[in-house]
Amino acid sequence: MNEVIAAQDIVITTAQVPGRRPPVLVTAAAVASMRAGSIIVDMAASDLGGNCELSQPGKVTITPNGVAIHAPLNLPASMPTGASAFFSRNISNLLLNFVNHGELRIDFEDEVTAATVITHGGKVVQEATRKLLQPATRGGAKA
């Protein structure tokens, strides 16, 4: 995971366990390997800790290598009601795109469907995800 994190410009974490410390997903070593100017948004930050080992709940921390770690407390409560309604309308419209006359309709010619359906019929059908999951090749032969 550290290699993947090191290559990112922004990392957003959200994993919480009610009443318990959130799991550490971004270690100090991962943060140290990120480029200057990268940002981590630890949405799981609380008085119990956060998903980033270096998060300071309620604060923005700039690491020695120039990574900004944002660890807001209770972020959902700070969102305006309108943002929640906007988000729910977007999710509703996305899901309704898959329904026609009350029946599930998977139309892979539709660009929204093609971009959002990852698996179907036991296969990875979303092109970008399929490419990421293909084994690395060396000299044209599979590794």
Coordinates of N, CA, C and O in Angstrom, one line a residue:
M1 N 0.8 -1.2 0.0 CA 0.0 0.0 0.0 C 0.9 1.3 0.0 O 0.5 2.3 -0.6
N2 N 2.0 1.2 0.7 CA 2.9 2.4 0.7 C 3.3 2.9 -0.6 O 3.4 4.1 -0.9
E3 N 3.6 1.9 -1.6 CA 4.0 2.3 -2.9 C 2.9 3.0 -3.6 O 3.1 4.0 -4.3
V4 N 1.7 2.6 -3.5 CA 0.5 3.2 -4.1 C 0.3 4.6 -3.5 O 0.1 5.6 -4.3
I5 N 0.4 4.7 -2.2 CA 0.2 6.0 -1.6 C 1.3 7.0 -2.0 O 1.0 8.2 -2.3
A6 N 2.5 6.6 -2.1 CA 3.6 7.4 -2.5 C 3.4 8.1 -3.9 O 3.9 9.2 -4.1
A7 N 2.7 7.4 -4.7 CA 2.5 7.9 -6.1 C 1.3 8.8 -6.2 O 1.0 9.4 -7.3
Q8 N 0.6 9.1 -5.1 CA -0.7 9.9 -5.2 C -0.4 11.3 -4.8 O 0.5 11.6 -4.0
D9 N -1.2 12.2 -5.4 CA -1.1 13.7 -5.0 C -2.1 13.9 -3.9 O -1.9 14.9 -3.1
I10 N -3.1 13.2 -3.8 CA -4.1 13.3 -2.7 C -4.6 12.0 -2.3 O -4.8 11.1 -3.1
V11 N -4.8 11.8 -1.0 CA -5.3 10.6 -0.4 C -6.4 11.0 0.6 O -6.2 11.9 1.4
I12 N -7.6 10.4 0.4 CA -8.7 10.7 1.3 C -9.1 9.4 2.0 O -9.3 8.4 1.3
T13 N -9.1 9.4 3.3 CA -9.5 8.2 4.1 C -10.7 8.5 4.8 O -11.0 9.6 5.2
T14 N -11.5 7.4 5.0 CA -12.8 7.5 5.6 C -13.2 6.4 6.6 O -14.3 6.3 7.1
A15 N -12.3 5.4 6.8 CA -12.6 4.2 7.6 C -12.7 4.5 9.0 O -11.8 4.9 9.7
Q16 N -13.9 4.3 9.6 CA -14.2 4.4 11.0 C -14.8 3.2 11.6 O -15.5 2.4 10.9
V17 N -14.6 2.9 12.9 CA -15.2 1.9 13.6 C -15.9 2.5 14.8 O -15.2 3.0 15.7
P18 N -17.2 2.5 14.8 CA -17.9 3.2 15.9 C -17.4 2.8 17.3 O -17.3 1.6 17.6
G19 N -17.0 3.8 18.1 CA -16.6 3.6 19.5 C -15.2 3.1 19.6 O -14.7 2.8 20.7
R20 N -14.4 2.9 18.5 CA -13.1 2.4 18.6 C -12.2 3.2 17.8 O -12.6 4.0 16.9
R21 N -10.9 3.1 18.0 CA -9.9 3.8 17.2 C -10.0 3.4 15.7 O -10.1 2.2 15.4
P22 N -9.9 4.4 14.8 CA -10.0 4.1 13.4 C -8.7 3.3 13.0 O -7.6 3.5 13.6
P23 N -8.8 2.4 12.0 CA -7.6 1.7 11.6 C -6.6 2.6 10.9 O -7.0 3.5 10.2
V24 N -5.3 2.4 11.2 CA -4.3 3.2 10.5 C -4.1 2.6 9.1 O -3.7 1.5 8.9
L25 N -4.4 3.4 8.1 CA -4.3 3.0 6.7 C -3.1 3.7 6.0 O -2.6 3.2 5.1
V26 N -2.7 4.8 6.5 CA -1.6 5.6 6.0 C -0.5 5.7 7.1 O -0.7 6.5 8.0
T27 N 0.6 5.0 6.9 CA 1.6 5.0 7.9 C 2.5 6.2 7.8 O 2.5 6.9 6.8
A28 N 3.3 6.5 8.8 CA 4.3 7.6 8.8 C 5.3 7.3 7.6 O 5.7 8.3 6.9
A29 N 5.6 6.1 7.4 CA 6.6 5.8 6.3 C 5.9 6.1 4.9 O 6.6 6.6 4.0
A30 N 4.6 5.9 4.8 CA 3.9 6.2 3.5 C 3.9 7.7 3.3 O 4.2 8.2 2.2
V31 N 3.7 8.4 4.4 CA 3.6 9.9 4.3 C 5.0 10.4 3.9 O 5.2 11.3 3.1
A32 N 6.1 9.8 4.5 CA 7.4 10.3 4.2 C 7.8 10.0 2.8 O 8.7 10.7 2.2
S33 N 7.2 9.1 2.1 CA 7.5 8.8 0.7 C 6.7 9.6 -0.3 O 7.0 9.6 -1.5
M34 N 5.8 10.4 0.2 CA 4.9 11.2 -0.7 C 5.7 12.5 -1.1 O 6.6 13.0 -0.4
R35 N 5.3 13.0 -2.3 CA 5.9 14.3 -2.8 C 5.5 15.5 -2.0 O 4.3 15.5 -1.5
A36 N 6.3 16.5 -2.0 CA 6.0 17.8 -1.4 C 4.7 18.3 -2.2 O 4.6 18.2 -3.4
G37 N 3.8 18.9 -1.4 CA 2.6 19.4 -2.0 C 1.4 18.4 -2.0 O 0.3 18.8 -2.3
S38 N 1.7 17.2 -1.7 CA 0.6 16.2 -1.6 C -0.3 16.5 -0.4 O 0.2 17.1 0.5
I39 N -1.5 16.0 -0.5 CA -2.5 16.2 0.6 C -3.1 14.9 1.0 O -3.4 14.1 0.2
I40 N -3.3 14.8 2.3 CA -4.0 13.7 2.9 C -5.2 14.3 3.7 O -5.0 15.3 4.4
V41 N -6.4 13.8 3.4 CA -7.6 14.3 4.1 C -8.1 13.1 4.9 O -8.6 12.1 4.3
D42 N -7.9 13.1 6.2 CA -8.3 12.0 7.1 C -9.7 12.3 7.6 O -9.8 13.0 8.6
M43 N -10.7 11.8 6.9 CA -12.1 12.1 7.3 C -12.5 11.3 8.5 O -13.6 11.4 9.0
A44 N -11.7 10.3 8.9 CA -12.0 9.5 10.0 C -11.4 10.0 11.3 O -11.5 9.4 12.4
A45 N -10.7 11.2 11.3 CA -10.1 11.8 12.4 C -11.1 12.0 13.6 O -12.2 12.5 13.3
S46 N -10.7 11.6 14.8 CA -11.5 11.9 15.9 C -10.5 11.9 17.1 O -9.3 11.8 17.0
D47 N -11.1 12.1 18.3 CA -10.3 12.1 19.5 C -9.6 10.7 19.7 O -8.7 10.6 20.5
L48 N -10.1 9.7 19.1 CA -9.6 8.4 19.2 C -8.4 8.1 18.2 O -7.7 7.1 18.3
G49 N -8.2 9.1 17.3 CA -7.1 8.9 16.3 C -7.7 9.1 14.9 O -8.7 9.7 14.7
G50 N -6.9 8.6 13.9 CA -7.4 8.7 12.5 C -6.8 7.6 11.7 O -6.1 6.8 12.2
N51 N -7.1 7.7 10.4 CA -6.6 6.7 9.5 C -5.1 6.9 9.1 O -4.5 6.0 8.6
C52 N -4.7 8.2 9.3 CA -3.3 8.5 9.0 C -2.5 8.5 10.3 O -3.0 9.2 11.3
E53 N -1.4 7.8 10.4 CA -0.7 7.7 11.6 C -0.2 9.1 12.2 O -0.1 9.3 13.4
L54 N 0.0 10.1 11.3 CA 0.5 11.4 11.7 C -0.7 12.4 11.8 O -0.4 13.6 12.1
S55 N -1.9 12.0 11.7 CA -3.0 13.0 11.8 C -3.1 13.5 13.2 O -2.9 12.8 14.2
Q56 N -3.3 14.8 13.3 CA -3.6 15.5 14.6 C -5.1 15.9 14.5 O -5.3 17.0 13.8
P57 N -6.0 15.2 15.1 CA -7.4 15.5 15.0 C -7.7 17.0 15.2 O -7.3 17.6 16.2
G58 N -8.5 17.5 14.3 CA -8.9 18.9 14.4 C -7.8 19.9 13.9 O -8.0 21.1 14.0
K59 N -6.8 19.4 13.3 CA -5.7 20.3 12.8 C -5.2 20.0 11.4 O -5.5 18.9 10.9
V60 N -4.5 20.9 10.8 CA -3.8 20.7 9.6 C -2.3 20.6 9.9 O -1.8 21.5 10.6
T61 N -1.7 19.5 9.5 CA -0.3 19.3 9.8 C 0.5 19.4 8.5 O 0.1 18.7 7.6
I62 N 1.6 20.1 8.5 CA 2.5 20.0 7.4 C 3.8 19.2 7.8 O 4.4 19.6 8.8
T63 N 4.0 18.2 7.1 CA 5.2 17.3 7.5 C 6.5 17.9 7.0 O 6.5 18.8 6.1
P64 N 7.6 17.4 7.5 CA 8.9 18.0 7.1 C 9.1 17.8 5.6 O 9.8 18.6 5.0
N65 N 8.5 16.8 4.9 CA 8.7 16.7 3.5 C 7.6 17.4 2.7 O 7.5 17.2 1.5
G66 N 6.8 18.2 3.3 CA 5.8 19.1 2.6 C 4.5 18.5 2.3 O 3.8 19.0 1.5
V67 N 4.1 17.5 3.0 CA 2.8 16.9 2.8 C 1.8 17.5 3.8 O 2.1 17.6 5.0
A68 N 0.7 18.0 3.4 CA -0.4 18.5 4.3 C -1.3 17.5 4.7 O -1.9 16.8 3.8
I69 N -1.5 17.3 6.0 CA -2.5 16.3 6.5 C -3.6 17.1 7.2 O -3.4 17.7 8.2
H70 N -4.8 17.0 6.6 CA -6.0 17.6 7.1 C -6.8 16.6 7.9 O -7.1 15.5 7.3
A71 N -7.1 16.9 9.1 CA -7.8 15.9 10.0 C -8.9 16.6 10.7 O -8.9 16.8 11.9
P72 N -10.0 17.0 9.9 CA -11.1 17.8 10.5 C -11.9 16.8 11.4 O -12.0 15.6 11.2
L73 N -12.4 17.4 12.5 CA -13.3 16.7 13.4 C -14.7 16.8 12.9 O -15.2 17.8 12.5
N74 N -15.4 15.6 12.9 CA -16.9 15.6 12.6 C -17.2 16.3 11.3 O -18.1 17.2 11.3
L75 N -16.5 16.0 10.3 CA -16.7 16.6 9.0 C -18.1 16.6 8.5 O -18.6 17.6 7.9
P76 N -18.8 15.4 8.6 CA -20.2 15.4 8.1 C -21.1 16.5 8.7 O -22.0 17.1 8.0
A77 N -20.9 16.8 10.0 CA -21.7 17.8 10.6 C -21.4 19.2 10.1 O -22.3 20.1 10.3
S78 N -20.3 19.4 9.4 CA -20.0 20.8 8.9 C -20.5 21.0 7.5 O -20.3 22.1 7.0
M79 N -21.0 20.0 6.9 CA -21.5 20.1 5.5 C -22.9 20.7 5.5 O -23.8 20.3 6.3
P80 N -23.2 21.7 4.6 CA -24.5 22.3 4.6 C -25.5 21.3 4.1 O -25.2 20.3 3.4
T81 N -26.7 21.5 4.5 CA -27.8 20.6 4.1 C -27.9 20.5 2.6 O -28.2 19.4 2.0
G82 N -27.7 21.6 1.9 CA -27.8 21.6 0.5 C -26.8 20.7 -0.2 O -27.1 20.0 -1.2
A83 N -25.6 20.6 0.4 CA -24.6 19.7 -0.2 C -25.1 18.2 -0.1 O -24.9 17.4 -1.0
S84 N -25.7 17.9 1.0 CA -26.2 16.5 1.2 C -27.4 16.2 0.2 O -27.4 15.2 -0.4
A85 N -28.2 17.2 0.0 CA -29.3 17.0 -1.0 C -28.8 16.9 -2.4 O -29.2 16.0 -3.2
F86 N -27.8 17.7 -2.7 CA -27.1 17.6 -4.0 C -26.5 16.3 -4.2 O -26.7 15.6 -5.3
F87 N -25.8 15.8 -3.2 CA -25.1 14.5 -3.3 C -26.2 13.4 -3.5 O -26.0 12.5 -4.3
S88 N -27.2 13.4 -2.7 CA -28.3 12.4 -2.8 C -29.0 12.4 -4.1 O -29.3 11.3 -4.7
R89 N -29.2 13.6 -4.7 CA -29.8 13.6 -6.1 C -28.9 13.0 -7.1 O -29.3 12.3 -8.0
N90 N -27.6 13.3 -7.0 CA -26.6 12.7 -7.9 C -26.6 11.2 -7.8 O -26.6 10.5 -8.8
I91 N -26.6 10.6 -6.6 CA -26.6 9.2 -6.4 C -27.9 8.6 -7.0 O -27.9 7.6 -7.6
S92 N -29.0 9.2 -6.7 CA -30.3 8.8 -7.1 C -30.4 8.8 -8.7 O -30.8 7.8 -9.3
N93 N -29.9 9.8 -9.3 CA -29.9 9.9 -10.8 C -28.9 8.8 -11.4 O -29.2 8.2 -12.4
L94 N -27.8 8.6 -10.7 CA -26.9 7.5 -11.2 C -27.6 6.2 -11.1 O -27.6 5.4 -12.1
L95 N -28.3 5.8 -10.0 CA -28.9 4.5 -9.9 C -30.1 4.4 -10.8 O -30.4 3.4 -11.4
L96 N -30.9 5.5 -11.0 CA -32.0 5.5 -11.9 C -31.6 5.3 -13.4 O -32.4 4.8 -14.2
N97 N -30.3 5.6 -13.7 CA -29.8 5.4 -15.0 C -29.8 3.9 -15.4 O -29.8 3.6 -16.5
F98 N -29.7 3.1 -14.3 CA -29.7 1.6 -14.5 C -31.0 1.0 -14.6 O -31.1 -0.2 -14.7
V99 N -32.1 1.8 -14.5 CA -33.5 1.2 -14.4 C -34.3 1.8 -15.6 O -34.3 3.0 -15.8
N100 N -35.0 0.9 -16.2 CA -35.9 1.3 -17.3 C -37.2 0.6 -17.1 O -37.2 -0.7 -17.1
H101 N -38.3 1.3 -16.9 CA -39.6 0.7 -16.7 C -39.6 -0.3 -15.5 O -40.2 -1.4 -15.6
G102 N -38.9 0.1 -14.5 CA -38.9 -0.8 -13.3 C -37.9 -2.0 -13.4 O -37.8 -2.8 -12.4
E103 N -37.2 -2.1 -14.5 CA -36.3 -3.3 -14.7 C -34.9 -2.8 -14.7 O -34.6 -1.7 -15.3
L104 N -34.0 -3.6 -14.1 CA -32.6 -3.3 -14.2 C -32.1 -3.4 -15.7 O -32.4 -4.3 -16.4
R105 N -31.4 -2.3 -16.1 CA -31.0 -2.3 -17.5 C -29.5 -1.9 -17.5 O -29.1 -0.8 -17.0
I106 N -28.6 -2.8 -18.0 CA -27.2 -2.5 -18.0 C -26.9 -2.3 -19.5 O -26.8 -3.2 -20.3
D107 N -26.7 -1.0 -19.9 CA -26.4 -0.7 -21.3 C -25.0 -0.2 -21.4 O -24.7 1.0 -21.1
F108 N -24.1 -1.1 -21.8 CA -22.7 -0.7 -21.8 C -22.3 0.2 -22.9 O -21.2 0.7 -23.0
E109 N -23.3 0.6 -23.8 CA -23.1 1.6 -24.8 C -23.2 3.0 -24.2 O -22.7 4.0 -24.7
D110 N -23.9 3.1 -23.1 CA -24.1 4.3 -22.3 C -22.8 4.6 -21.6 O -22.2 3.8 -20.9
E111 N -22.2 5.9 -21.8 CA -20.9 6.2 -21.2 C -20.9 6.2 -19.7 O -19.9 5.9 -19.1
V112 N -22.0 6.6 -19.1 CA -22.1 6.6 -17.6 C -22.0 5.1 -17.1 O -21.3 4.8 -16.2
T113 N -22.8 4.3 -17.7 CA -22.8 2.9 -17.3 C -21.4 2.3 -17.6 O -20.8 1.6 -16.7
A114 N -20.8 2.5 -18.7 CA -19.5 1.9 -19.1 C -18.4 2.4 -18.1 O -17.5 1.7 -17.8
A115 N -18.6 3.6 -17.6 CA -17.6 4.2 -16.7 C -17.8 3.7 -15.2 O -16.8 3.8 -14.4
T116 N -19.0 3.4 -14.8 CA -19.3 3.1 -13.4 C -19.5 1.7 -13.1 O -19.3 1.3 -11.9
V117 N -19.9 0.8 -14.0 CA -20.0 -0.6 -13.7 C -18.6 -1.3 -13.8 O -18.0 -1.3 -14.9
I118 N -18.2 -1.8 -12.7 CA -16.8 -2.4 -12.6 C -16.9 -3.8 -13.0 O -16.0 -4.3 -13.8
T119 N -17.8 -4.6 -12.5 CA -17.9 -6.0 -12.8 C -19.3 -6.3 -13.2 O -20.3 -5.7 -12.8
H120 N -19.4 -7.4 -14.0 CA -20.7 -7.8 -14.5 C -20.6 -9.3 -15.0 O -19.6 -9.6 -15.7
G121 N -21.4 -10.1 -14.5 CA -21.4 -11.5 -15.0 C -20.1 -12.2 -14.6 O -19.6 -13.1 -15.3
G122 N -19.5 -11.8 -13.5 CA -18.3 -12.5 -13.0 C -17.0 -12.0 -13.6 O -15.9 -12.6 -13.4
K123 N -17.1 -11.0 -14.5 CA -15.9 -10.4 -15.2 C -15.7 -9.0 -14.9 O -16.7 -8.3 -14.7
V124 N -14.5 -8.5 -14.9 CA -14.2 -7.1 -14.8 C -14.5 -6.5 -16.2 O -13.9 -6.8 -17.2
V125 N -15.5 -5.6 -16.3 CA -15.9 -5.0 -17.6 C -15.6 -3.6 -17.8 O -15.6 -3.1 -18.9
Q126 N -15.2 -2.9 -16.7 CA -14.8 -1.5 -16.8 C -13.3 -1.4 -17.3 O -12.4 -2.0 -16.7
E127 N -13.1 -0.8 -18.4 CA -11.9 -0.8 -19.2 C -10.7 -0.4 -18.3 O -9.6 -1.1 -18.3
A128 N -10.8 0.8 -17.7 CA -9.6 1.3 -16.9 C -9.2 0.3 -15.8 O -8.1 0.0 -15.5
T129 N -10.3 -0.2 -15.1 CA -10.0 -1.2 -14.0 C -9.4 -2.5 -14.6 O -8.4 -3.0 -14.0
R130 N -9.9 -3.0 -15.7 CA -9.4 -4.2 -16.3 C -7.9 -4.0 -16.7 O -7.1 -4.9 -16.4
K131 N -7.5 -2.8 -17.2 CA -6.1 -2.6 -17.5 C -5.2 -2.6 -16.3 O -4.1 -3.1 -16.3
L132 N -5.7 -2.0 -15.2 CA -5.0 -2.0 -13.9 C -4.8 -3.4 -13.4 O -3.8 -3.7 -12.7
L133 N -5.7 -4.3 -13.6 CA -5.6 -5.6 -13.1 C -4.9 -6.6 -14.0 O -4.6 -7.7 -13.5
Q134 N -4.5 -6.2 -15.2 CA -3.8 -7.1 -16.1 C -2.4 -7.3 -15.6 O -1.7 -6.4 -15.0
P135 N -1.9 -8.5 -15.7 CA -0.5 -8.8 -15.2 C 0.5 -7.9 -16.0 O 0.3 -7.6 -17.2
A136 N 1.6 -7.5 -15.3 CA 2.6 -6.7 -16.0 C 3.2 -7.6 -17.1 O 3.4 -8.8 -17.0
T137 N 3.6 -7.0 -18.2 CA 4.3 -7.7 -19.3 C 5.7 -7.3 -19.4 O 6.1 -6.1 -19.1
R138 N 6.5 -8.2 -19.8 CA 8.0 -7.9 -20.0 C 8.3 -8.4 -21.4 O 8.2 -9.6 -21.7
G139 N 8.7 -7.5 -22.3 CA 9.1 -7.9 -23.6 C 8.0 -8.5 -24.4 O 8.2 -9.4 -25.2
G140 N 6.7 -8.2 -24.1 CA 5.6 -8.7 -24.8 C 5.1 -10.0 -24.2 O 4.0 -10.5 -24.6
A141 N 5.8 -10.7 -23.4 CA 5.4 -11.9 -22.7 C 4.8 -11.6 -21.3 O 5.3 -10.7 -20.6
K142 N 3.8 -12.3 -20.9 CA 3.3 -12.1 -19.6 C 4.2 -12.6 -18.6 O 4.9 -13.6 -18.7
A143 N 4.3 -11.8 -17.5 CA 5.2 -12.1 -16.4 C 4.7 -13.3 -15.6 O 3.6 -13.6 -15.5

